[in-house]
CSV table of C-alpha atoms in Angstrom, one decimal:
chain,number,residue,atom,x,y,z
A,1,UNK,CA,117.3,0.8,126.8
A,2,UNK,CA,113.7,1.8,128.3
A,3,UNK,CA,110.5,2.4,126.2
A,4,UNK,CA,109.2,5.6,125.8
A,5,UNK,CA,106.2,6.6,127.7
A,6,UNK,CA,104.6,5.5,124.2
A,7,UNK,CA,105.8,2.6,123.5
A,8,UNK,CA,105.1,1.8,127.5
A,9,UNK,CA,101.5,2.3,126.6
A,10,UNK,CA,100.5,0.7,123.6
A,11,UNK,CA,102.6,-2.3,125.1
A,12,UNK,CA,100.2,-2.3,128.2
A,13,UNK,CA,97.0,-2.2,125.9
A,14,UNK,CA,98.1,-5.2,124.7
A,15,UNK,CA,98.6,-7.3,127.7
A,16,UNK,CA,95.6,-5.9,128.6
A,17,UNK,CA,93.9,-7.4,125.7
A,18,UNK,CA,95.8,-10.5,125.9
A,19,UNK,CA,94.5,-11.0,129.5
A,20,UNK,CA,90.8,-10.7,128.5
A,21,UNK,CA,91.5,-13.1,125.8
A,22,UNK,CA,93.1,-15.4,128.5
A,23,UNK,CA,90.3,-14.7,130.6
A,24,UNK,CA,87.5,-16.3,127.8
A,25,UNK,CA,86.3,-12.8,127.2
A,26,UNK,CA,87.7,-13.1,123.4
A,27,UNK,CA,87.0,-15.2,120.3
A,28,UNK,CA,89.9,-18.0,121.5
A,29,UNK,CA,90.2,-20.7,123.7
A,30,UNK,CA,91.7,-19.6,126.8
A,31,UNK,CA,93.4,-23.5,127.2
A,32,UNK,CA,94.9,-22.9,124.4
A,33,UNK,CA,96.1,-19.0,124.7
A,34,UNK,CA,99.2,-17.9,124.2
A,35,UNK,CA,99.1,-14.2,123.3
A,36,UNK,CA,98.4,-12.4,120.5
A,37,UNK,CA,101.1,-11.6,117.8
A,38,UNK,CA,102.2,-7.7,116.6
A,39,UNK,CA,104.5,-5.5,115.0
A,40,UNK,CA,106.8,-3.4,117.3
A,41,UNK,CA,105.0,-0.1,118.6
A,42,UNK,CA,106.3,2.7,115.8
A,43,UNK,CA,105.1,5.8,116.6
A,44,UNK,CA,105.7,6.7,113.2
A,45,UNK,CA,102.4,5.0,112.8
A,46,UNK,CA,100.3,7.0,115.0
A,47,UNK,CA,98.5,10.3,113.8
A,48,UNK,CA,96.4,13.0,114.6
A,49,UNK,CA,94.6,14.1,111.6
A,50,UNK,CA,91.2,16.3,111.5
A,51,UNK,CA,88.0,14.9,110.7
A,52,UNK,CA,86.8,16.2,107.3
A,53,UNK,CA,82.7,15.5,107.9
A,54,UNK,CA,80.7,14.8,105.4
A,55,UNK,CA,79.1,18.3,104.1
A,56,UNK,CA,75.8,19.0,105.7
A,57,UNK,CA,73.5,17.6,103.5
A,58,UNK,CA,75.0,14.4,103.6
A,59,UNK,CA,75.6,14.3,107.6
A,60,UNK,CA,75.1,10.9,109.0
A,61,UNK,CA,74.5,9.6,105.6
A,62,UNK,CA,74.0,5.5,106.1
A,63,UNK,CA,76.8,3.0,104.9
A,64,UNK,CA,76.5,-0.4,104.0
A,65,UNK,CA,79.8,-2.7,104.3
A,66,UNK,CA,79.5,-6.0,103.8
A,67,UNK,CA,80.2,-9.0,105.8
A,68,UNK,CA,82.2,-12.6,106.2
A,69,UNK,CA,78.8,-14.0,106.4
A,70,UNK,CA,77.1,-12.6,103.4
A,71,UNK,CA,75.2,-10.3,105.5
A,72,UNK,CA,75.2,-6.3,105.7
A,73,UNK,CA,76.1,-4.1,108.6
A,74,UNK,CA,74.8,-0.8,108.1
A,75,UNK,CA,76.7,2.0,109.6
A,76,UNK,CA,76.9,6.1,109.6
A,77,UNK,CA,79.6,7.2,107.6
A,78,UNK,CA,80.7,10.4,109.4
A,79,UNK,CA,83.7,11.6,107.4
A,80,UNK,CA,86.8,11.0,106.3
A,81,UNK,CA,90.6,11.1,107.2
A,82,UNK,CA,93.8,12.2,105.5
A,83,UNK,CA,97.1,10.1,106.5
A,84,UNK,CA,100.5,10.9,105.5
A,85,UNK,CA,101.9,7.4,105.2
A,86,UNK,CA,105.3,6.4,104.3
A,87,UNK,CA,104.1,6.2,100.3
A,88,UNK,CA,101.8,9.0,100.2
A,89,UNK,CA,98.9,10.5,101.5
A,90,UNK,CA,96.1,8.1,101.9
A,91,UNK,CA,92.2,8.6,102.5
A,92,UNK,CA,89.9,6.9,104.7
A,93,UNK,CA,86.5,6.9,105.6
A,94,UNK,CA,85.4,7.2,108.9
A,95,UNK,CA,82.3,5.1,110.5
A,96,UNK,CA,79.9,5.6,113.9
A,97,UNK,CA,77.5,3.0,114.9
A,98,UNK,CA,74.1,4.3,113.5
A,99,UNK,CA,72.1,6.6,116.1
A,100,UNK,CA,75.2,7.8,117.7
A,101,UNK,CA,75.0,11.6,116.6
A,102,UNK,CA,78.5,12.8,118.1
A,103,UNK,CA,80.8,9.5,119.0
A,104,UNK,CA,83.8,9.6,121.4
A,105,UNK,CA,85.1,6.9,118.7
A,106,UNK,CA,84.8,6.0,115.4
A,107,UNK,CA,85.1,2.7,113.1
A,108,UNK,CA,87.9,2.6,110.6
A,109,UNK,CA,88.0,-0.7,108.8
A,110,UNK,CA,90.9,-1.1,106.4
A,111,UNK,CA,92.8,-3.6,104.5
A,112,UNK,CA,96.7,-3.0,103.4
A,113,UNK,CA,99.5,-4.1,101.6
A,114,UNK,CA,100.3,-7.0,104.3
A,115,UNK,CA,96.0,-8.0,104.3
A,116,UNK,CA,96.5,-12.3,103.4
A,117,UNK,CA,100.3,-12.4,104.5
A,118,UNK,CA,101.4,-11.2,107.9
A,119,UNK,CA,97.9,-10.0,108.7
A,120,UNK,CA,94.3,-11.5,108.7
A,121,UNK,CA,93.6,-11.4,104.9
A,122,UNK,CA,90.0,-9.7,105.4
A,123,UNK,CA,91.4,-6.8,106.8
A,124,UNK,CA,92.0,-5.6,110.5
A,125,UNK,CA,90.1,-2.7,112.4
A,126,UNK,CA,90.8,0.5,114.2
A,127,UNK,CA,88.6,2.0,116.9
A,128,UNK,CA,89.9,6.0,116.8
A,129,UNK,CA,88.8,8.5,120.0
A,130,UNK,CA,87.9,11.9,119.0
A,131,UNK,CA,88.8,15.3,120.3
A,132,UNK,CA,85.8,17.5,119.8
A,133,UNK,CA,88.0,20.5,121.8
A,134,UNK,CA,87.9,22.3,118.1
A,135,UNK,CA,84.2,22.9,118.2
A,136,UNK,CA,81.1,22.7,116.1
A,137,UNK,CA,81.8,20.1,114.1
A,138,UNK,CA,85.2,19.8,113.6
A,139,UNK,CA,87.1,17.0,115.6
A,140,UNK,CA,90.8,15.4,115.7
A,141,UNK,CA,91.0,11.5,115.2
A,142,UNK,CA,93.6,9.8,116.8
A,143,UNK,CA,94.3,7.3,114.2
A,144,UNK,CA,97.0,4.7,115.5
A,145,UNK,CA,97.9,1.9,113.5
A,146,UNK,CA,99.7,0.5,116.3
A,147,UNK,CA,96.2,-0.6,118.1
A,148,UNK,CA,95.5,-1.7,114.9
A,149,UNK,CA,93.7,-5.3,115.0
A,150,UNK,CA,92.1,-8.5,113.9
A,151,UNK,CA,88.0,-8.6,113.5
A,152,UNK,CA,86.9,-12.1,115.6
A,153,UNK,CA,86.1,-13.9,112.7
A,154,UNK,CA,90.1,-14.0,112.1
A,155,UNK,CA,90.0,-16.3,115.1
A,156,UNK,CA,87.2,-18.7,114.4
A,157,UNK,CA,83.5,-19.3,112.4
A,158,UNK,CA,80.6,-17.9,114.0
A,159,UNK,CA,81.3,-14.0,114.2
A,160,UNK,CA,79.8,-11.6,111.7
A,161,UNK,CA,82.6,-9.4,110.8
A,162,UNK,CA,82.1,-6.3,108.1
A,163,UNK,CA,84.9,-5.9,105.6
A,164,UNK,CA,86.2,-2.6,105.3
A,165,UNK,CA,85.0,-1.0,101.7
A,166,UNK,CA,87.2,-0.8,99.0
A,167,UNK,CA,87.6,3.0,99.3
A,168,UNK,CA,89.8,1.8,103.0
A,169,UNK,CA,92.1,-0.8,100.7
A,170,UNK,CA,95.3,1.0,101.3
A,171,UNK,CA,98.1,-0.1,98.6
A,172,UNK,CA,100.6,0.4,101.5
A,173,UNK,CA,102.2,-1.9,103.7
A,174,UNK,CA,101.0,-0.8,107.3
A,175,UNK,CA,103.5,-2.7,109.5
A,176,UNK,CA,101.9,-1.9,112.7
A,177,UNK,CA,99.1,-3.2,115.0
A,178,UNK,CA,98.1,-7.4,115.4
A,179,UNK,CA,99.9,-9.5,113.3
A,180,UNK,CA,99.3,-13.1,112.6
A,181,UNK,CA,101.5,-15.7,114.3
């Protein structure tokens, strides 16, 4: 049985990303690399869901998530996004590096049902590429759980991670994306 033209892709973005970890561009020790761990690519997990920005008073209002270390990272919230997951439509919010008025991508921390058991137990992370082709403000997210992954400090000490906020805890099991081994 072939992959789909999907499931080709998401499983070349992660070789990719295995080979930069191999490489010593990652948080691991190449010696000692043997590939990162994930759930099977489901498409069922992948989504294209509008934006819903924050109303105009409240446009780039700052965020502050907390770290692994204590510390604060403060980011722009920019909206949020509706998900129709396998237990029910879910919220989350959607973050953009501060100063970065209209990103290509956006920040979606979140924690789930598998957060502490088959996944890293702070949460994992999703980078999500807009589509501005709606105009003005309105933009599609490509929110795909299957690219889903691990913040650095899963891998080792010394890397400030930020925790996604409570408001990104999803009650569901999202069995998609990096997995522990």
């Amino acid at each position: 049985m072939t992959a789909s033209a999907y499931e080709a892709a998401v499983l070349d973005f992660r070789r990719r990303k295995d080979e930069h970890f191999a490489a010593g561009r990652g948080p691991v020790d190449p010696a000692a690399f043997a590939g990162l761990s994930y759930f099977p690519p489901d498409e069922a997990w992948a989504f294209t869901v509008l934006l819903d920005p924050l109303p105009q008073a409240d446009a780039g209002a700052e965020w502050t998530l907390e770290t692994n270390t204590g510390e604060t990272r403060t980011m722009t919230r920019i909206g949020q996004v509706q998900l129709p997951l396998p237990d029910g439509e879910r919220t989350l919010l959607v973050f953009a590096p501060l100063g970065e008025e209209r990103p290509e991508r956006v920040f979606i921390p979140f924690r789930d049902a598998t957060s502490g058991e088959a996944t890293y137990g702070a949460g994992r992370y999703l980078d999500a590429p807009l589509d501005r082709q709606l105009g003005g403000d309105g933009a599609l997210v490509r929110v795909d759980f299957n690219l889903a992954y691990h913040p650095y400090c899963a891998y080792g000490d010394g890397w400030t991670c930020p925790l996604p906020p409570r408001e990104n805890w999803l009650p569901d099991a999202v069995t998609a994306g990096e997995r522990l081994s």
